[in-house]
Short mmCIF file of C-alpha atoms and ligand atoms in Angstrom, two decimals:
data_model
loop_
_atom_site.label_atom_id
_atom_site.label_comp_id
_atom_site.label_asym_id
_atom_site.label_seq_id
_atom_site.Cartn_x
_atom_site.Cartn_y
_atom_site.Cartn_z
CA MET Y 1 84.35 129.21 107.89
CA ARG Y 2 86.01 130.19 104.76
CA PHE Y 3 87.74 128.63 102.25
CA ARG Y 4 87.82 127.30 98.58
CA LEU Y 5 85.47 124.59 97.70
CA ASN Y 6 86.04 123.98 94.32
CA GLY Y 7 87.39 126.65 92.98
CA LYS Y 8 84.95 128.77 94.86
CA GLN Y 9 85.12 131.05 97.74
CA VAL Y 10 82.35 129.75 100.42
CA ASP Y 11 81.84 130.03 103.95
CA VAL Y 12 79.85 127.55 105.84
CA ARG Y 13 78.86 127.01 109.11
CA ALA Y 14 79.24 124.26 111.18
CA PRO Y 15 81.42 122.80 114.71
CA ALA Y 16 84.76 122.89 113.81
CA MET Y 17 85.76 119.45 114.83
CA LYS Y 18 83.48 117.91 112.58
CA ARG Y 19 84.83 115.95 110.54
CA LEU Y 20 85.52 116.69 106.46
CA LEU Y 21 83.69 114.48 105.32
CA ASP Y 22 80.38 115.29 107.05
CA VAL Y 23 80.53 118.73 106.81
CA LEU Y 24 81.45 118.00 102.32
CA ARG Y 25 77.91 115.52 102.98
CA GLU Y 26 75.98 117.12 104.62
CA ASP Y 27 76.37 121.10 105.29
CA CYS Y 28 77.93 121.49 101.06
CA GLY Y 29 75.35 118.79 100.16
CA LEU Y 30 78.62 117.12 97.93
CA THR Y 31 77.42 113.30 98.13
CA GLY Y 32 80.35 112.24 96.07
CA THR Y 33 82.72 111.43 98.93
CA LYS Y 34 82.55 108.69 99.76
CA GLU Y 35 82.57 106.94 103.85
CA GLY Y 36 84.28 103.67 103.82
CA CYS Y 37 86.23 102.05 107.28
CA GLY Y 38 85.83 106.17 108.47
CA GLU Y 39 88.96 104.69 110.03
CA GLY Y 40 91.28 106.38 107.44
CA GLU Y 41 92.02 102.62 105.91
CA CYS Y 42 89.71 102.40 102.86
CA GLY Y 43 90.62 106.27 101.12
CA ALA Y 44 86.94 106.08 99.76
CA CYS Y 45 86.69 108.96 101.32
CA THR Y 46 89.29 110.87 99.68
CA VAL Y 47 89.73 114.30 98.55
CA LEU Y 48 91.99 116.72 97.61
CA LEU Y 49 93.35 119.65 100.45
CA ASP Y 50 95.04 122.14 98.59
CA GLY Y 51 96.41 120.17 96.06
CA GLN Y 52 97.47 116.89 98.04
CA ALA Y 53 95.50 113.65 98.68
CA VAL Y 54 93.52 113.11 102.18
CA ASN Y 55 91.30 111.10 103.98
CA SER Y 56 88.36 113.43 104.25
CA CYS Y 57 87.18 111.24 107.25
CA LEU Y 58 90.80 112.66 109.24
CA VAL Y 59 90.11 115.93 109.06
CA PRO Y 60 88.30 118.27 110.99
CA PHE Y 61 86.36 120.72 109.39
CA GLY Y 62 88.45 123.54 111.90
CA GLN Y 63 91.36 122.62 109.95
CA VAL Y 64 90.25 123.93 106.20
CA ARG Y 65 90.04 127.10 107.34
CA GLY Y 66 91.23 129.37 104.22
CA ARG Y 67 92.31 126.84 102.31
CA SER Y 68 91.40 125.62 99.39
CA VAL Y 69 89.07 121.40 98.90
CA LYS Y 70 87.88 119.34 96.03
CA THR Y 71 85.68 117.01 95.79
CA ILE Y 72 84.90 115.01 92.52
CA GLU Y 73 81.71 117.03 92.07
CA GLY Y 74 84.92 119.80 91.33
CA LEU Y 75 86.32 117.86 88.79
CA ARG Y 76 83.31 119.50 86.58
CA GLY Y 77 82.16 117.60 83.26
CA ARG Y 78 83.49 114.71 81.88
CA HIS Y 79 87.05 114.77 83.51
CA PRO Y 80 90.01 112.44 81.17
CA LEU Y 81 90.06 109.92 83.78
CA GLN Y 82 85.88 109.44 84.96
CA ASP Y 83 85.42 108.46 81.24
CA ALA Y 84 88.90 106.66 81.30
CA PHE Y 85 87.38 104.64 84.36
CA ILE Y 86 84.13 104.16 82.40
CA THR Y 87 85.38 103.00 78.86
CA GLU Y 88 88.19 100.74 80.99
CA GLY Y 89 85.92 99.25 83.83
CA GLY Y 90 87.82 100.93 86.96
CA ALA Y 91 84.34 101.76 88.57
CA GLN Y 92 82.26 98.38 89.28
CA CYS Y 93 80.00 99.15 91.99
CA GLY Y 94 81.46 102.59 92.33
CA ILE Y 95 81.70 103.28 96.12
CA CYS Y 96 85.47 104.00 95.73
CA THR Y 97 85.16 105.63 92.84
CA PRO Y 98 85.40 108.69 93.66
CA GLY Y 99 88.38 108.02 96.62
CA MET Y 100 90.50 105.86 93.52
CA ILE Y 101 90.09 109.38 91.39
CA MET Y 102 90.98 111.92 93.43
CA ALA Y 103 93.55 110.13 94.73
CA ALA Y 104 94.39 109.55 90.87
CA ALA Y 105 94.00 113.34 90.35
CA ALA Y 106 96.67 113.96 92.32
CA LEU Y 107 99.67 112.06 90.85
CA PRO Y 108 102.67 113.46 89.01
CA PRO Y 109 100.95 113.79 85.58
CA ASN Y 110 103.63 110.85 83.90
CA ALA Y 111 103.41 108.14 86.70
CA THR Y 112 104.79 104.87 85.78
CA LEU Y 113 103.37 101.79 87.37
CA ASP Y 114 104.67 101.24 89.74
CA GLN Y 115 104.21 105.50 91.26
CA VAL Y 116 99.75 104.77 90.55
CA ARG Y 117 100.09 101.15 92.14
CA VAL Y 118 101.50 103.16 95.11
CA GLY Y 119 99.81 106.54 94.74
CA LEU Y 120 96.38 104.00 95.06
CA ALA Y 121 97.35 102.45 97.83
CA GLY Y 122 95.49 103.67 100.41
CA ASN Y 123 92.45 103.71 98.16
CA LEU Y 124 90.49 99.63 98.57
CA CYS Y 125 88.66 98.59 96.20
CA ARG Y 126 86.13 95.19 96.51
CA CYS Y 127 84.87 94.69 93.13
CA THR Y 128 87.23 95.40 90.27
CA GLY Y 129 90.44 93.23 91.14
CA TYR Y 130 91.89 96.71 90.68
CA MET Y 131 93.65 96.05 87.24
CA GLY Y 132 91.07 97.80 85.37
CA ILE Y 133 91.97 101.11 87.35
CA TYR Y 134 95.28 100.91 87.26
CA ARG Y 135 94.98 100.62 83.28
CA ALA Y 136 91.68 103.83 83.64
CA VAL Y 137 94.39 105.29 84.94
CA LYS Y 138 97.10 105.23 83.33
CA LYS Y 139 94.76 105.67 79.69
CA ALA Y 140 93.26 109.60 81.06
CA GLN Y 141 96.85 110.33 81.92
CA GLY Y 142 97.76 109.58 78.37
CA SER Y 143 95.31 112.09 77.61
CA GLY Y 144 95.55 114.66 80.68
CA LEU Y 145 99.07 114.65 80.04
CA LYS Y 146 98.61 115.99 75.84
CA ALA Y 147 95.61 118.14 77.71
CA GLN Y 148 98.07 119.66 80.12
CA ALA Y 149 99.93 120.44 77.14
CA ARG Y 150 98.00 122.13 75.07
CA THR Y 151 97.07 124.67 78.55
CA ARG Y 152 100.47 125.22 78.52
CA ALA Y 153 100.95 126.02 75.63
CA LYS Y 154 98.24 128.59 76.08
CA ALA Y 155 99.72 129.72 78.74
CA GLY Y 156 102.25 129.92 77.64
CA THR Y 157 101.04 132.75 75.19
CA ASN Y 158 99.32 134.83 77.40
CA ARG Y 159 102.59 135.28 79.90
CA THR Y 160 104.62 136.29 75.84
CA GLN Y 161 101.40 138.58 74.87
CA LYS Y 162 101.58 140.25 78.32
CA ALA Y 163 105.21 140.41 78.35
CA ALA Y 164 104.66 141.56 75.26
CA ARG Y 165 102.53 144.28 76.64
CA MET E 1 80.88 104.60 117.80
CA ARG E 2 81.38 107.79 116.53
CA THR E 3 82.03 109.61 119.05
CA PRO E 4 79.62 113.46 118.48
CA VAL E 5 81.89 116.06 118.34
CA SER E 6 80.15 119.21 117.57
CA THR E 7 80.28 120.38 120.98
CA PHE E 8 84.05 119.52 120.87
CA GLU E 9 86.44 123.11 121.43
CA LEU E 10 88.91 123.24 118.89
CA ILE E 11 91.11 125.79 120.19
CA GLU E 12 92.63 128.52 117.92
CA PRO E 13 95.99 129.87 119.08
CA ARG E 14 97.22 133.23 118.28
CA SER E 15 101.16 132.01 118.66
CA LEU E 16 104.05 129.17 120.34
CA PRO E 17 103.87 131.49 123.36
CA HIS E 18 99.40 131.72 123.39
CA ALA E 19 99.84 126.93 122.78
CA LEU E 20 101.72 126.91 125.87
CA ALA E 21 99.77 129.46 127.58
CA LEU E 22 97.03 127.32 127.17
CA MET E 23 98.56 123.80 127.71
CA ARG E 24 99.64 125.25 130.65
CA ASP E 25 95.99 126.81 132.79
CA SER E 26 92.72 125.31 130.50
CA GLN E 27 94.03 121.02 131.05
CA PRO E 28 93.04 118.81 130.02
CA ILE E 29 93.88 119.71 126.40
CA VAL E 30 94.67 117.99 122.94
CA PRO E 31 97.55 118.79 120.93
CA LEU E 32 95.74 117.96 117.42
CA ALA E 33 98.06 118.03 114.75
CA GLY E 34 97.39 115.86 111.21
CA CYS E 35 94.70 113.67 113.29
CA THR E 36 95.55 110.48 111.95
CA ASP E 37 95.78 108.75 114.96
CA VAL E 38 92.45 111.33 117.22
CA TYR E 39 90.89 111.22 114.23
CA VAL E 40 90.60 106.89 113.58
CA ALA E 41 89.74 107.30 118.02
CA LEU E 42 87.15 109.74 117.72
CA ASN E 43 85.47 107.74 114.90
CA ALA E 44 86.00 104.86 117.17
CA GLY E 45 84.14 106.07 120.12
CA THR E 46 87.25 106.26 121.84
CA PRO E 47 87.67 110.42 121.50
CA PRO E 48 90.97 111.13 124.37
CA GLY E 49 89.71 114.90 125.27
CA THR E 50 86.15 117.38 124.42
CA ARG E 51 88.69 120.07 123.95
CA TYR E 52 92.07 120.44 121.69
CA LEU E 53 94.45 122.03 120.16
CA ASN E 54 95.16 123.36 116.33
CA LEU E 55 99.10 122.83 116.48
CA LEU E 56 98.71 123.40 112.39
CA SER E 57 99.46 127.38 112.43
CA LEU E 58 102.28 127.26 115.22
CA ASP E 59 105.24 127.82 111.65
CA ALA E 60 107.72 127.52 114.73
CA LEU E 61 107.11 123.62 114.60
CA ARG E 62 107.67 123.29 110.91
CA GLY E 63 110.70 123.57 109.00
CA ILE E 64 113.94 120.52 108.12
CA ALA E 65 117.19 122.30 108.47
CA ARG E 66 120.88 121.41 109.35
CA ARG E 67 122.67 123.72 111.81
CA ASP E 68 126.60 122.74 113.00
CA GLY E 69 126.30 119.34 111.33
CA VAL E 70 123.04 117.91 113.71
CA ILE E 71 119.31 118.08 111.96
CA SER E 72 116.49 119.33 113.32
CA ILE E 73 112.68 118.60 111.92
CA GLY E 74 109.82 120.20 113.34
CA ALA E 75 106.84 118.48 114.75
CA LEU E 76 104.42 119.05 111.99
CA THR E 77 106.47 118.07 109.23
CA THR E 78 104.82 115.13 107.72
CA PHE E 79 105.91 111.65 106.47
CA SER E 80 105.53 113.56 102.49
CA GLU E 81 107.17 116.54 104.15
CA ILE E 82 110.04 114.10 105.24
CA SER E 83 109.56 111.41 101.92
CA ARG E 84 110.84 114.33 99.85
CA SER E 85 113.11 116.64 101.33
CA ALA E 86 116.99 116.57 99.94
CA LEU E 87 118.52 117.58 103.65
CA LEU E 88 117.50 114.17 104.67
CA ALA E 89 117.46 112.23 101.81
CA ARG E 90 121.36 112.98 102.17
CA HIS E 91 121.93 112.65 106.03
CA LEU E 92 119.22 110.74 107.16
CA PRO E 93 118.13 107.54 105.02
CA ALA E 94 116.92 105.75 107.41
CA LEU E 95 114.06 107.49 108.28
CA VAL E 96 113.14 108.47 104.23
CA MET E 97 112.65 105.36 103.93
CA ALA E 98 110.40 104.43 106.79
CA ALA E 99 107.97 107.95 105.81
CA ARG E 100 107.58 106.47 102.10
CA GLU E 101 106.71 103.07 104.50
CA ILE E 102 104.00 104.66 106.97
CA GLY E 103 100.81 104.26 106.47
CA ALA E 104 99.76 104.91 102.46
CA VAL E 105 99.93 109.14 100.65
CA GLN E 106 96.98 110.14 101.90
CA ILE E 107 98.00 109.87 105.67
CA GLN E 108 101.99 110.38 104.57
CA ASN E 109 100.62 113.71 103.54
CA ARG E 110 98.60 114.64 106.96
CA ALA E 111 101.04 112.56 109.47
CA THR E 112 103.76 114.14 111.39
CA LEU E 113 106.16 113.02 113.08
CA GLY E 114 106.06 115.13 116.21
CA GLY E 115 102.46 112.93 116.23
CA ASN E 116 104.30 109.78 115.63
CA VAL E 117 106.33 110.36 118.81
CA ALA E 118 104.26 111.89 121.24
CA ASN E 119 101.71 108.61 120.07
CA GLY E 120 104.08 106.70 121.60
CA SER E 121 102.65 103.21 119.90
CA PRO E 122 105.84 100.34 120.51
CA ALA E 123 104.85 100.01 116.15
CA GLY E 124 105.45 103.91 115.38
CA ASP E 125 107.78 103.26 112.12
CA SER E 126 109.54 106.60 112.62
CA LEU E 127 111.41 105.12 116.12
CA PRO E 128 113.88 102.89 115.76
CA VAL E 129 115.10 105.21 113.50
CA LEU E 130 114.82 107.87 115.94
CA ALA E 131 116.26 105.68 118.71
CA ALA E 132 119.67 104.09 116.34
CA THR E 133 120.61 107.64 115.45
CA ASP E 134 120.55 109.21 118.94
CA ALA E 135 118.34 111.28 118.62
CA VAL E 136 117.13 114.32 121.52
CA VAL E 137 113.32 115.84 121.59
CA VAL E 138 113.05 118.51 121.93
CA LEU E 139 110.08 119.92 123.68
CA ARG E 140 109.48 123.22 125.29
CA SER E 141 106.51 124.44 128.01
CA ALA E 142 105.57 127.68 128.64
CA ALA E 143 108.05 127.32 132.10
CA GLY E 144 110.85 126.58 129.12
CA LYS E 145 112.89 124.25 126.48
CA ARG E 146 114.07 120.90 127.85
CA ARG E 147 115.53 118.34 125.48
CA VAL E 148 115.19 114.40 125.90
CA PRO E 149 118.00 112.23 125.14
CA PHE E 150 114.86 109.42 122.65
CA VAL E 151 115.76 106.74 124.60
CA ALA E 152 115.23 108.25 127.27
CA PHE E 153 111.75 109.50 125.73
CA TYR E 154 109.48 106.49 126.48
CA THR E 155 108.20 104.67 129.72
CA GLY E 156 106.56 102.32 129.35
CA TYR E 157 103.41 101.25 126.64
CA ARG E 158 102.60 104.82 125.08
CA LEU E 159 104.16 106.28 128.55
CA THR E 160 106.82 109.06 128.54
CA VAL E 161 108.70 111.78 130.48
CA MET E 162 107.26 114.08 128.63
CA ARG E 163 104.38 116.42 131.13
CA PRO E 164 101.50 116.96 130.30
CA ASP E 165 101.64 120.80 129.77
CA GLU E 166 104.94 120.55 126.94
CA LEU E 167 104.27 120.35 123.26
CA VAL E 168 107.16 118.24 121.27
CA VAL E 169 108.15 121.26 119.55
CA ALA E 170 111.12 119.63 116.99
CA VAL E 171 113.51 115.95 117.00
CA GLU E 172 117.11 116.84 116.59
CA VAL E 173 119.40 114.19 115.20
CA PRO E 174 123.22 114.65 115.34
CA PRO E 175 125.65 113.38 112.89
CA VAL E 176 125.69 109.62 112.14
CA ASP E 177 128.64 107.91 110.61
CA GLY E 178 127.92 104.65 108.34
CA ARG E 179 125.97 103.40 106.31
CA GLN E 180 121.88 103.70 107.77
CA TRP E 181 119.27 101.03 107.36
CA PHE E 182 115.45 100.02 107.76
CA ARG E 183 113.30 97.64 106.91
CA LYS E 184 109.56 97.02 107.62
CA VAL E 185 108.18 93.57 108.40
CA GLY E 186 103.75 93.53 108.09
CA THR E 187 101.22 92.17 106.43
CA ARG E 188 100.77 94.22 102.98
CA ALA E 189 103.62 97.21 101.87
CA ALA E 190 100.81 99.52 102.26
CA GLN E 191 98.19 100.29 105.59
CA THR E 192 100.11 98.14 107.49
CA ILE E 193 101.18 98.56 110.78
CA SER E 194 104.57 96.35 111.59
CA LYS E 195 105.07 92.82 113.14
CA VAL E 196 108.61 94.28 113.18
CA VAL E 197 110.36 97.57 112.93
CA ILE E 198 114.52 97.97 112.84
CA ALA E 199 116.89 100.37 112.06
CA ALA E 200 120.55 100.35 112.37
CA VAL E 201 123.66 101.92 111.57
CA ARG E 202 126.80 99.66 110.08
CA ALA E 203 129.71 101.41 111.97
CA PRO E 204 132.79 100.42 114.07
CA ARG E 205 129.90 100.54 117.02
CA PRO E 206 126.97 99.67 114.98
CA ARG E 207 123.48 100.72 116.46
CA ILE E 208 120.36 99.19 116.43
CA ALA E 209 116.95 100.00 116.99
CA PHE E 210 113.58 97.83 117.28
CA GLY E 211 110.22 98.10 117.19
CA SER E 212 106.86 96.19 117.58
CA VAL E 213 109.26 93.88 119.42
CA ALA E 214 108.59 95.03 123.22
CA PRO E 215 106.34 97.74 125.68
CA THR E 216 108.30 100.48 123.61
CA VAL E 217 110.97 101.18 121.03
CA VAL E 218 114.22 100.06 122.33
CA ARG E 219 117.97 99.61 121.25
CA ALA E 220 119.76 96.32 121.26
CA ARG E 221 122.07 96.90 122.89
CA ARG E 222 123.66 93.38 124.14
CA THR E 223 123.62 92.67 120.39
CA GLU E 224 125.20 95.75 119.50
CA GLU E 225 127.82 95.56 121.91
CA ALA E 226 128.37 91.36 120.78
CA LEU E 227 129.23 92.77 117.09
CA ALA E 228 131.03 96.07 117.82
CA SER E 229 133.21 92.80 119.83
CA GLY E 230 133.67 91.44 116.89
CA GLY E 231 131.45 88.19 118.00
CA THR E 232 129.56 86.42 115.29
CA ILE E 233 126.65 86.16 113.76
CA ASP E 234 125.46 84.13 115.53
CA ASP E 235 126.12 85.39 118.66
CA ALA E 236 125.11 88.53 118.10
CA VAL E 237 121.19 86.74 117.46
CA ALA E 238 120.95 85.03 120.42
CA ALA E 239 122.16 88.36 122.20
CA LEU E 240 119.22 89.54 120.43
CA GLY E 241 116.42 86.57 121.78
CA ALA E 242 117.76 87.30 125.45
CA GLU E 243 117.11 91.57 125.40
CA ILE E 244 113.73 91.92 123.24
CA ALA E 245 110.60 90.76 124.05
CA PRO E 246 108.32 91.28 122.47
CA ILE E 247 104.49 88.79 122.58
CA ASP E 248 101.70 87.86 121.12
CA ASP E 249 98.74 90.05 119.23
CA MET E 250 96.74 90.12 116.50
CA ARG E 251 98.90 91.02 114.44
CA SER E 252 101.11 88.38 114.97
CA THR E 253 103.05 85.86 117.84
CA ALA E 254 105.88 86.38 119.80
CA GLU E 255 107.44 83.59 118.47
CA TYR E 256 107.52 84.61 114.83
CA ARG E 257 108.34 88.44 115.81
CA LEU E 258 111.62 87.01 117.67
CA ARG E 259 112.51 84.19 115.03
CA VAL E 260 111.83 87.70 111.94
CA ALA E 261 113.74 90.13 114.23
CA GLY E 262 116.98 87.77 114.86
CA ASN E 263 116.80 87.47 110.51
CA LEU E 264 116.98 91.08 110.16
CA ILE E 265 119.86 91.15 112.25
CA ARG E 266 121.28 88.72 110.03
CA GLN E 267 120.14 90.31 106.56
CA PHE E 268 121.15 94.11 107.86
CA TRP E 269 125.00 92.65 108.76
CA THR E 270 125.04 91.45 104.80
CA GLU E 271 123.38 94.08 102.78
CA THR E 272 125.98 96.44 104.67
CA ALA E 273 128.83 94.45 104.46
C1 FAD Q 301 94.96 104.41 108.05
C2 FAD Q 301 96.50 104.50 108.95
C3 FAD Q 301 97.31 104.00 108.90
C4 FAD Q 301 98.65 104.36 109.37
N1 FAD Q 301 100.14 103.74 109.37
C5 FAD Q 301 100.83 104.16 109.78
C6 FAD Q 301 101.97 103.24 109.58
O1 FAD Q 301 102.62 102.71 108.97
N2 FAD Q 301 103.58 103.29 110.25
C7 FAD Q 301 103.25 104.40 111.82
O2 FAD Q 301 103.81 104.38 112.40
N3 FAD Q 301 101.69 105.02 112.27
C8 FAD Q 301 101.25 105.10 111.12
N4 FAD Q 301 99.96 105.39 111.61
C9 FAD Q 301 99.84 105.82 113.16
C10 FAD Q 301 99.65 107.78 112.45
O3 FAD Q 301 99.26 107.94 111.30
C11 FAD Q 301 101.34 107.64 113.36
O4 FAD Q 301 101.00 108.02 114.82
C12 FAD Q 301 101.16 110.40 113.11
O5 FAD Q 301 102.64 110.35 113.13
C13 FAD Q 301 100.88 110.57 113.84
O6 FAD Q 301 100.86 112.10 113.54
P1 FAD Q 301 100.00 112.62 113.27
O7 FAD Q 301 100.09 114.51 113.31
O8 FAD Q 301 98.51 112.39 112.62
O9 FAD Q 301 99.33 112.82 115.25
P2 FAD Q 301 97.35 113.32 115.71
O10 FAD Q 301 96.81 112.18 115.47
O11 FAD Q 301 97.39 115.13 115.21
O12 FAD Q 301 98.21 113.18 116.55
C14 FAD Q 301 98.47 111.33 117.29
C15 FAD Q 301 98.89 111.92 119.59
O13 FAD Q 301 100.01 112.40 119.04
C16 FAD Q 301 100.24 114.09 120.07
N5 FAD Q 301 100.76 115.20 119.54
C17 FAD Q 301 100.33 115.65 118.07
N6 FAD Q 301 101.42 115.98 118.34
C18 FAD Q 301 102.19 116.56 119.22
C19 FAD Q 301 103.10 117.72 119.13
N7 FAD Q 301 104.20 118.23 118.35
N8 FAD Q 301 103.49 117.64 120.99
C20 FAD Q 301 103.01 116.60 121.49
N9 FAD Q 301 101.98 116.29 121.64
C21 FAD Q 301 101.63 116.17 120.61
C22 FAD Q 301 98.94 114.16 120.44
O14 FAD Q 301 97.64 115.19 121.29
C23 FAD Q 301 98.00 112.44 119.93
O15 FAD Q 301 97.85 112.23 121.13
C24 FAD Q 301 98.52 105.22 110.42
C25 FAD Q 301 97.72 105.66 110.50
C26 FAD Q 301 96.19 105.52 109.79
C27 FAD Q 301 94.67 106.22 110.32
S1 FES Q 302 86.28 106.93 105.28
FE1 FES Q 302 88.00 107.78 105.27
S2 FES Q 302 89.55 106.30 105.16
FE2 FES Q 302 88.24 105.45 104.79
S1 FES Q 303 83.95 99.48 92.23
FE1 FES Q 303 83.12 98.38 94.10
S2 FES Q 303 84.05 98.75 95.19
FE2 FES Q 303 84.96 99.10 94.05
#
């Protein structure tokens, strides 16, 4: 079955009713996505489906046909969120971290603390007490905003260049 | 124990007529929308079937529109889409309030209105809104379309008038006059199954519906009557006590629910005065 995985077109053979979580871990070798509860409560299995945060333990593989999936591995290199989780103490044992980061990655760029709390309300953490996580997300959003402004500026130049041509 | 699913079938219909033909000819078959109820059951080892029908490609079940004042909401509309809808914010704010309190973002991005209605849990948070606003469930089968008043849709605990060959295609809500009010009471804001949930409309004839206080969502007709006929709020609360039948369960006690339901009526009445 064809779908986009972390930006690349892939063709993966797996049963249609298999959980996306298991297809990612077992058939795609992407073990960054974790299983906590297996019932939609904890958010450890959060991935982006067409840019929206979803619990991959509740998604049948057949429903991602032709769609785009992004996992923690898809953030590549050192994403501002990953850096901030390290420096702000946003991760301790780490089991919740990939899901936390993917849920944070789906937040609007200038999210208020309230929006961060609501956006991460479906992600449970047994270690940090959440404050380090909120700090990390706010911090990354600061640097992320700058990075986005840079990309936007670049894209803007590209568009003007194209228009000029 | 998690259900082994490798032998389970997921059938992709080519169109709505094809889906309806499958619902007629290929029973037993379980329709699948956002899977937030069905996959919890699968992961818990209690699969509702072995053959499934993927509804997600059926565009006929999507979209929010307003025609002659009636708002039609496609069965596949997710609670995130409901939260973002300017049309609903304006005409059906109670549903937007309910949508924002369902699960958490990951659930809202997948869970559909049609799934909430068809699943029929008495704790479904959209249900009191649809009951209080006299919504209509639009059902389709290969034999045709029919409209069922929401208040006549449930016949018992998780039982509906839907036939096995039918799909919910949309929910229609007639124009609502008066101020809409919604409140969900649970252990925390997110990921919480309601202990008590209420939706109400403040008008000369108030409309009030409760979830989680009976085997199905209920319209509190006698309470409405008490308020409409100029009775005191205490009369209304007393009437409520006679028409809801909460139970003790893992989430709460009957006594707590009754008390909270009464408090909610009082709160509704003062806040919308
Ligand atoms: C962690 C978590 C938190 C939750 N929190 C809440 C909450 O706060 N409030 C709440 O109300 N619910 C909550 N739920 C329950 C669930 O998300 C909702 O009931 C949701 O609306 C179901 O929609 P779905 O599209 O995911 O349904 P599915 O799981 O796809 O289907 C549910 C049932 O409806 C049937 N069905 C679906 N669509 C149709 C259709 N168009 N026609 C006929 N039959 C259909 C299916 O066959 C199945 O029996 C929660 C679930 C989880 C896992
Ligand atoms: S493992 Fe998916 S939400 Fe917990
Ligand atoms: S860091 Fe251990 S659960 Fe969050």
